[in-house]
């Protein structure tokens, strides 16, 4: 997971999006007791996003997970103002983009925000390198400079040698890498992903998830990632928001959601989650007793998962010291603690 700062890079405050002929009038008349279906039946309007508020810190990957129709894609389009919210504030570095002029908004999209969509959106008659360089071309960057940048991005996403091919000559996974390289080429501060891997075969999808994690470990971009796949959310997210009927049901780290689901709806997603991949040493560790002999004890970081701890404990009779950059350990983990955590996770 990525390193993050405490200050929000993006902040949404009471964001609503109502689709229909008179959204403002309907929004003003909605009561908290009215359900999504009741509003549609009584007014003919769809409340796609309903009073959503959250912060995304610099360098964080914030995942919005929900089933079809939950409002997640509408929310990310509101954040970029591809769709204008009916009400609310969307703050970028503390500035409300709802107050920006068309010129300011266009500059924001050109220089600060990049989006990656499910359908790739590549130009079919442009070579890979020209597709990747497109955003720089729009900015007016000289041809030599933009092609050099595009070549670096192509190498970064593992497509060296494919620079002069057309999109139709690439597999779906390779085309999505081109889309990712194009988004990165403009060096955005914010990356918005709208279910980018959902159309890919499972194996290619996992490869793209791994690729995104690799890039994030180096680039530390602030990202909002939309998905309907809870396993994908667990793998990619520093924090996850579960969305239903336009509202956030629960927001937390993968570990918090798996260990402490707020209600039956969240529990339905987490009950089959791979808990050994999610539960960490920080959760199960015990304080080091005064007489513990620390010499020869292997060390692990607090975010080491149970899955990663198990082979380490097989190879040693010693407990594992949990270290976080300090000489004094935060605690220790042994085989008994890991086994107990696995049994309790069943």
Tab-separated table of C-alpha atoms in Angstrom:
chain	number	residue	atom	x	y	z
A	1	UNK	CA	0.000	0.000	0.000
A	2	UNK	CA	1.080	3.543	-0.578
A	3	UNK	CA	2.521	6.119	1.752
A	4	UNK	CA	0.055	8.909	2.446
A	5	UNK	CA	-0.010	12.337	4.056
A	6	UNK	CA	-2.673	13.508	6.497
A	7	UNK	CA	-3.930	16.437	4.409
A	8	UNK	CA	-6.720	15.662	1.926
A	9	UNK	CA	-5.847	16.015	-1.731
A	10	UNK	CA	-9.491	15.547	-2.700
A	11	UNK	CA	-12.483	16.173	-0.464
A	12	UNK	CA	-16.165	15.655	-1.245
A	13	UNK	CA	-18.683	17.407	0.992
A	14	UNK	CA	-22.358	16.351	0.885
A	15	UNK	CA	-22.298	15.561	-2.838
A	16	UNK	CA	-25.664	14.776	-4.485
A	17	UNK	CA	-26.540	13.899	-8.046
A	18	UNK	CA	-30.194	13.673	-9.032
A	19	UNK	CA	-31.162	12.800	-12.607
A	20	UNK	CA	-34.493	14.118	-13.889
A	21	UNK	CA	-36.301	17.214	-15.124
A	22	UNK	CA	-36.305	19.192	-11.841
A	23	UNK	CA	-33.460	17.803	-9.724
A	24	UNK	CA	-33.111	20.796	-7.382
A	25	UNK	CA	-36.804	20.780	-6.495
A	26	UNK	CA	-36.819	17.029	-5.900
A	27	UNK	CA	-33.627	17.155	-3.868
A	28	UNK	CA	-35.100	19.788	-1.562
A	29	UNK	CA	-38.161	17.616	-0.968
A	30	UNK	CA	-36.390	14.312	-0.272
A	31	UNK	CA	-36.650	13.078	3.301
A	32	UNK	CA	-34.028	10.827	4.920
A	33	UNK	CA	-36.651	8.092	5.295
A	34	UNK	CA	-37.356	7.854	1.572
A	35	UNK	CA	-35.610	4.989	-0.140
A	36	UNK	CA	-33.995	5.042	-3.560
A	37	UNK	CA	-36.974	3.196	-5.042
A	38	UNK	CA	-39.571	5.419	-3.338
A	39	UNK	CA	-38.017	8.601	-4.730
A	40	UNK	CA	-38.049	7.115	-8.235
A	41	UNK	CA	-41.668	5.962	-7.916
A	42	UNK	CA	-42.954	9.227	-6.427
A	43	UNK	CA	-40.985	11.754	-8.491
A	44	UNK	CA	-39.640	9.986	-11.584
A	45	UNK	CA	-36.129	11.112	-10.594
A	46	UNK	CA	-33.087	8.953	-9.879
A	47	UNK	CA	-30.917	9.841	-6.892
A	48	UNK	CA	-27.603	8.462	-8.153
A	49	UNK	CA	-25.400	9.993	-5.427
A	50	UNK	CA	-26.891	10.810	-2.051
A	51	UNK	CA	-25.036	13.079	0.362
A	52	UNK	CA	-21.586	11.535	-0.047
A	53	UNK	CA	-18.670	13.000	1.939
A	54	UNK	CA	-15.089	11.697	2.119
A	55	UNK	CA	-11.426	12.720	1.970
A	56	UNK	CA	-8.613	11.234	-0.098
A	57	UNK	CA	-5.111	11.926	1.165
A	58	UNK	CA	-2.117	12.587	-1.057
A	59	UNK	CA	-0.639	9.315	-2.290
A	60	UNK	CA	-3.644	7.257	-1.203
A	61	UNK	CA	-5.559	4.740	-3.308
A	62	UNK	CA	-9.205	5.159	-2.325
A	63	UNK	CA	-11.460	2.453	-3.733
A	64	UNK	CA	-15.210	2.919	-4.185
A	65	UNK	CA	-16.804	-0.510	-4.407
A	66	UNK	CA	-20.434	-1.212	-5.244
A	67	UNK	CA	-22.752	-3.280	-7.388
A	68	UNK	CA	-24.241	-2.049	-10.662
A	69	UNK	CA	-26.510	0.928	-10.068
A	70	UNK	CA	-24.944	1.854	-6.734
A	71	UNK	CA	-23.820	5.271	-8.030
A	72	UNK	CA	-20.063	4.701	-7.981
A	73	UNK	CA	-19.393	5.615	-11.619
A	74	UNK	CA	-21.608	8.687	-11.358
A	75	UNK	CA	-19.630	9.745	-8.294
A	76	UNK	CA	-16.262	9.568	-10.061
A	77	UNK	CA	-17.682	11.488	-13.017
A	78	UNK	CA	-18.868	14.171	-10.580
A	79	UNK	CA	-15.367	14.414	-9.131
A	80	UNK	CA	-13.972	15.247	-12.582
A	81	UNK	CA	-17.104	17.265	-13.426
A	82	UNK	CA	-17.763	15.199	-16.510
A	83	UNK	CA	-21.123	15.136	-14.742
A	84	UNK	CA	-22.071	18.178	-12.668
A	85	UNK	CA	-23.311	17.365	-9.148
A	86	UNK	CA	-26.732	18.672	-8.206
A	87	UNK	CA	-25.390	19.883	-4.883
A	88	UNK	CA	-22.231	19.735	-2.790
A	89	UNK	CA	-18.570	20.696	-2.802
A	90	UNK	CA	-15.676	18.907	-4.478
A	91	UNK	CA	-12.382	20.268	-3.207
A	92	UNK	CA	-9.043	19.850	-4.957
A	93	UNK	CA	-6.209	21.047	-2.695
A	94	UNK	CA	-8.870	22.987	-0.791
A	95	UNK	CA	-10.369	24.687	-3.837
A	96	UNK	CA	-13.951	23.908	-4.871
A	97	UNK	CA	-13.932	22.809	-8.518
A	98	UNK	CA	-17.657	23.595	-8.663
A	99	UNK	CA	-16.634	27.267	-8.640
A	100	UNK	CA	-14.152	26.910	-11.499
A	101	UNK	CA	-14.760	28.464	-14.899
A	102	UNK	CA	-14.775	26.300	-18.026
A	103	UNK	CA	-11.235	27.451	-18.808
A	104	UNK	CA	-9.988	26.606	-15.310
A	105	UNK	CA	-11.722	23.247	-15.423
A	106	UNK	CA	-10.178	22.425	-18.787
A	107	UNK	CA	-6.732	23.268	-17.444
A	108	UNK	CA	-7.370	21.107	-14.388
A	109	UNK	CA	-8.185	18.125	-16.600
A	110	UNK	CA	-5.188	18.741	-18.854
A	111	UNK	CA	-2.598	19.164	-16.124
A	112	UNK	CA	-3.825	17.726	-12.820
A	113	UNK	CA	-6.290	14.865	-13.431
A	114	UNK	CA	-6.203	11.820	-15.690
A	115	UNK	CA	-8.913	9.214	-16.138
A	116	UNK	CA	-8.654	5.542	-17.115
A	117	UNK	CA	-11.862	3.944	-18.373
A	118	UNK	CA	-13.043	0.380	-18.954
A	119	UNK	CA	-13.279	0.787	-22.738
A	120	UNK	CA	-9.639	1.942	-23.186
A	121	UNK	CA	-10.643	4.891	-25.423
A	122	UNK	CA	-7.645	4.511	-27.731
A	123	UNK	CA	-7.505	6.115	-31.167
A	124	UNK	CA	-7.621	3.117	-33.535
A	125	UNK	CA	-5.581	4.721	-36.339
A	126	UNK	CA	-2.843	6.105	-34.085
A	127	UNK	CA	0.201	4.074	-33.150
A	128	UNK	CA	0.745	3.172	-29.492
A	129	UNK	CA	3.333	5.907	-28.985
A	130	UNK	CA	1.026	8.531	-30.502
A	131	UNK	CA	-1.876	7.386	-28.318
A	132	UNK	CA	0.303	7.697	-25.223
A	133	UNK	CA	1.542	11.133	-26.294
A	134	UNK	CA	-1.937	12.493	-27.033
A	135	UNK	CA	-2.408	14.403	-23.777
A	136	UNK	CA	0.959	16.096	-24.229
A	137	UNK	CA	0.021	16.960	-27.808
A	138	UNK	CA	-3.142	18.670	-26.555
A	139	UNK	CA	-0.988	20.675	-24.148
A	140	UNK	CA	1.172	21.862	-27.036
A	141	UNK	CA	4.325	20.026	-25.960
A	142	UNK	CA	6.879	19.867	-28.822
A	143	UNK	CA	6.815	16.602	-30.772
A	144	UNK	CA	10.285	15.391	-29.807
A	145	UNK	CA	9.687	15.969	-26.109
A	146	UNK	CA	6.269	14.321	-26.051
A	147	UNK	CA	7.503	11.260	-27.948
A	148	UNK	CA	10.422	10.886	-25.528
A	149	UNK	CA	8.029	11.072	-22.588
A	150	UNK	CA	5.640	8.623	-24.248
A	151	UNK	CA	8.488	6.161	-24.839
A	152	UNK	CA	9.417	6.303	-21.136
A	153	UNK	CA	5.818	5.630	-20.120
A	154	UNK	CA	5.544	2.725	-22.546
A	155	UNK	CA	8.648	1.211	-20.979
A	156	UNK	CA	7.258	1.878	-17.491
A	157	UNK	CA	4.110	-0.169	-18.176
A	158	UNK	CA	6.039	-3.007	-19.812
A	159	UNK	CA	5.234	-2.425	-23.495
A	160	UNK	CA	8.698	-1.752	-24.903
A	161	UNK	CA	8.835	-2.930	-28.502
A	162	UNK	CA	5.168	-2.177	-29.189
A	163	UNK	CA	5.542	1.577	-29.719
A	164	UNK	CA	4.724	1.538	-33.432
A	165	UNK	CA	1.882	-0.986	-33.409
A	166	UNK	CA	-1.777	-0.063	-33.793
A	167	UNK	CA	-4.251	-0.795	-30.969
A	168	UNK	CA	-5.969	-3.578	-32.944
A	169	UNK	CA	-2.668	-5.482	-32.937
A	170	UNK	CA	-2.654	-5.583	-29.110
A	171	UNK	CA	-4.514	-7.792	-26.647
A	172	UNK	CA	-7.059	-6.274	-24.270
A	173	UNK	CA	-4.580	-6.223	-21.414
A	174	UNK	CA	-1.955	-4.551	-23.571
A	175	UNK	CA	-4.475	-1.952	-24.727
A	176	UNK	CA	-5.286	-1.157	-21.099
A	177	UNK	CA	-1.565	-0.705	-20.428
A	178	UNK	CA	-1.524	1.833	-23.254
A	179	UNK	CA	-4.437	3.639	-21.586
A	180	UNK	CA	-2.555	3.632	-18.300
A	181	UNK	CA	0.625	4.923	-19.962
A	182	UNK	CA	-1.371	7.709	-21.623
A	183	UNK	CA	-2.818	8.726	-18.251
A	184	UNK	CA	0.634	8.757	-16.642
A	185	UNK	CA	2.345	10.618	-19.489
A	186	UNK	CA	0.925	13.986	-18.416
A	187	UNK	CA	2.230	13.384	-14.858
A	188	UNK	CA	-1.158	13.997	-13.198
A	189	UNK	CA	-1.614	14.610	-9.504
A	190	UNK	CA	-4.876	12.634	-9.495
A	191	UNK	CA	-5.739	9.374	-11.251
A	192	UNK	CA	-9.408	8.399	-11.599
A	193	UNK	CA	-10.118	4.789	-12.578
A	194	UNK	CA	-13.643	3.780	-13.622
A	195	UNK	CA	-13.685	-0.053	-13.581
A	196	UNK	CA	-10.639	-0.175	-15.879
A	197	UNK	CA	-10.054	-3.934	-15.630
A	198	UNK	CA	-13.618	-5.279	-15.522
A	199	UNK	CA	-13.708	-6.289	-19.214
A	200	UNK	CA	-10.448	-8.245	-19.019
A	201	UNK	CA	-10.030	-11.997	-18.604
A	202	UNK	CA	-9.356	-13.001	-14.951
A	203	UNK	CA	-5.668	-13.786	-15.483
A	204	UNK	CA	-5.014	-10.539	-17.378
A	205	UNK	CA	-7.021	-8.670	-14.757
A	206	UNK	CA	-4.780	-9.956	-11.967
A	207	UNK	CA	-1.711	-9.007	-13.981
A	208	UNK	CA	-3.032	-5.472	-14.416
A	209	UNK	CA	-3.792	-5.209	-10.697
A	210	UNK	CA	-0.231	-6.278	-9.922
A	211	UNK	CA	1.065	-3.773	-12.478
A	212	UNK	CA	-0.918	-0.962	-10.877
A	213	UNK	CA	0.417	-1.875	-7.427
A	214	UNK	CA	3.960	-1.892	-8.801
A	215	UNK	CA	3.530	1.529	-10.371
A	216	UNK	CA	1.914	2.931	-7.248
A	217	UNK	CA	4.810	1.724	-5.088
A	218	UNK	CA	7.085	3.917	-7.216
A	219	UNK	CA	4.903	6.862	-8.263
A	220	UNK	CA	2.675	7.318	-5.165
A	221	UNK	CA	-0.164	8.876	-7.141
A	222	UNK	CA	-3.396	9.942	-5.482
A	223	UNK	CA	-6.006	7.611	-6.951
A	224	UNK	CA	-9.730	6.952	-6.810
A	225	UNK	CA	-10.526	3.497	-8.153
A	226	UNK	CA	-14.053	2.337	-8.992
A	227	UNK	CA	-14.860	-1.393	-8.990
A	228	UNK	CA	-17.693	-3.866	-8.414
A	229	UNK	CA	-15.226	-6.594	-7.375
A	230	UNK	CA	-14.577	-6.798	-3.632
A	231	UNK	CA	-11.437	-8.932	-4.067
A	232	UNK	CA	-10.031	-6.234	-6.350
A	233	UNK	CA	-10.944	-3.572	-3.791
A	234	UNK	CA	-9.138	-5.486	-1.043
A	235	UNK	CA	-6.039	-5.903	-3.193
A	236	UNK	CA	-5.713	-2.313	-4.393
A	237	UNK	CA	-7.229	-0.075	-1.747
A	238	UNK	CA	-5.559	1.736	1.118
A	239	UNK	CA	-9.149	2.471	2.132
A	240	UNK	CA	-12.414	1.184	0.700
A	241	UNK	CA	-15.871	2.754	0.579
A	242	UNK	CA	-18.761	0.344	0.043
A	243	UNK	CA	-21.558	2.124	-1.813
A	244	UNK	CA	-25.248	1.232	-2.015
A	245	UNK	CA	-28.168	3.239	-3.415
A	246	UNK	CA	-25.959	6.306	-3.834
A	247	UNK	CA	-24.656	6.302	-0.246
A	248	UNK	CA	-21.529	5.084	1.502
A	249	UNK	CA	-22.466	2.174	3.772
A	250	UNK	CA	-19.008	1.834	5.357
A	251	UNK	CA	-15.539	3.287	4.812
A	252	UNK	CA	-12.369	1.740	6.206
A	253	UNK	CA	-9.146	-0.101	5.540
A	254	UNK	CA	-9.460	-3.597	4.053
A	255	UNK	CA	-8.680	-5.015	7.478
A	256	UNK	CA	-11.313	-2.880	9.217
A	257	UNK	CA	-14.012	-3.947	6.769
A	258	UNK	CA	-13.160	-7.627	7.018
A	259	UNK	CA	-12.871	-7.700	10.814
A	260	UNK	CA	-15.634	-5.241	11.674
A	261	UNK	CA	-18.401	-5.157	9.034
A	262	UNK	CA	-20.975	-2.565	10.018
A	263	UNK	CA	-24.078	-4.418	8.876
A	264	UNK	CA	-25.378	-7.469	7.011
A	265	UNK	CA	-24.858	-5.813	3.621
A	266	UNK	CA	-21.127	-5.313	4.230
A	267	UNK	CA	-20.848	-8.735	5.842
A	268	UNK	CA	-22.224	-10.329	2.666
A	269	UNK	CA	-19.147	-9.046	0.816
A	270	UNK	CA	-16.521	-9.817	3.448
A	271	UNK	CA	-17.643	-13.291	4.565
A	272	UNK	CA	-15.730	-14.986	1.743
A	273	UNK	CA	-12.810	-12.544	1.721
A	274	UNK	CA	-9.291	-14.063	1.801
A	275	UNK	CA	-8.633	-13.027	5.386
A	276	UNK	CA	-5.117	-14.433	5.471
A	277	UNK	CA	-4.253	-11.808	2.846
A	278	UNK	CA	-5.913	-8.977	4.800
A	279	UNK	CA	-5.247	-9.489	8.527
A	280	UNK	CA	-1.839	-8.106	9.496
A	281	UNK	CA	0.850	-8.556	12.114
A	282	UNK	CA	-0.188	-5.267	13.729
A	283	UNK	CA	-3.616	-6.733	14.526
A	284	UNK	CA	-2.529	-10.037	16.095
A	285	UNK	CA	0.798	-9.070	17.721
A	286	UNK	CA	1.265	-9.223	21.479
A	287	UNK	CA	3.461	-6.964	23.645
A	288	UNK	CA	6.978	-8.286	24.081
A	289	UNK	CA	7.419	-9.774	27.592
A	290	UNK	CA	10.381	-8.422	29.577
A	291	UNK	CA	12.304	-11.701	29.408
A	292	UNK	CA	11.986	-12.258	25.662
A	293	UNK	CA	15.354	-13.045	24.080
A	294	UNK	CA	15.355	-10.873	20.972
A	295	UNK	CA	18.703	-12.068	19.632
A	296	UNK	CA	18.236	-14.018	16.430
A	297	UNK	CA	14.531	-13.164	16.144
A	298	UNK	CA	13.487	-12.341	12.568
A	299	UNK	CA	11.648	-9.051	12.074
A	300	UNK	CA	8.570	-8.092	10.074
A	301	UNK	CA	6.719	-4.850	9.412
A	302	UNK	CA	3.308	-4.149	10.974
A	303	UNK	CA	1.502	-4.501	7.628
A	304	UNK	CA	2.812	-8.025	6.956
A	305	UNK	CA	-0.193	-10.253	6.229
A	306	UNK	CA	-0.933	-13.646	7.811
A	307	UNK	CA	-0.252	-15.222	4.431
A	308	UNK	CA	3.243	-13.721	4.467
A	309	UNK	CA	3.833	-14.577	8.126
A	310	UNK	CA	3.128	-18.299	7.798
A	311	UNK	CA	6.181	-19.328	5.730
A	312	UNK	CA	8.431	-17.188	7.934
A	313	UNK	CA	7.219	-18.984	11.056
A	314	UNK	CA	7.698	-22.384	9.416
A	315	UNK	CA	11.374	-21.586	8.919
A	316	UNK	CA	12.110	-20.550	12.523
A	317	UNK	CA	11.344	-21.597	16.093
A	318	UNK	CA	11.721	-17.977	17.184
A	319	UNK	CA	8.880	-15.459	17.366
A	320	UNK	CA	8.811	-12.662	14.811
A	321	UNK	CA	9.453	-9.160	16.095
A	322	UNK	CA	7.173	-6.492	14.643
A	323	UNK	CA	9.332	-3.485	13.768
A	324	UNK	CA	8.346	-0.132	12.333
A	325	UNK	CA	11.627	1.688	11.818
A	326	UNK	CA	12.498	1.814	15.536
A	327	UNK	CA	15.021	-0.108	17.606
A	328	UNK	CA	12.314	-1.159	20.060
A	329	UNK	CA	9.835	-3.678	18.606
A	330	UNK	CA	6.126	-2.876	18.672
A	331	UNK	CA	5.367	-6.451	19.681
A	332	UNK	CA	5.844	-10.049	18.581
A	333	UNK	CA	4.004	-12.704	16.585
A	334	UNK	CA	4.330	-16.469	16.960
A	335	UNK	CA	2.727	-19.562	15.456
A	336	UNK	CA	-0.008	-19.761	18.079
A	337	UNK	CA	-1.213	-16.226	17.352
A	338	UNK	CA	-1.322	-16.863	13.602
A	339	UNK	CA	-3.198	-20.153	14.027
A	340	UNK	CA	-5.691	-18.528	16.399
A	341	UNK	CA	-6.293	-15.715	13.919
A	342	UNK	CA	-6.877	-18.210	11.099
A	343	UNK	CA	-9.307	-20.257	13.193
A	344	UNK	CA	-11.230	-17.147	14.258
A	345	UNK	CA	-11.356	-16.041	10.615
A	346	UNK	CA	-13.291	-19.153	9.578
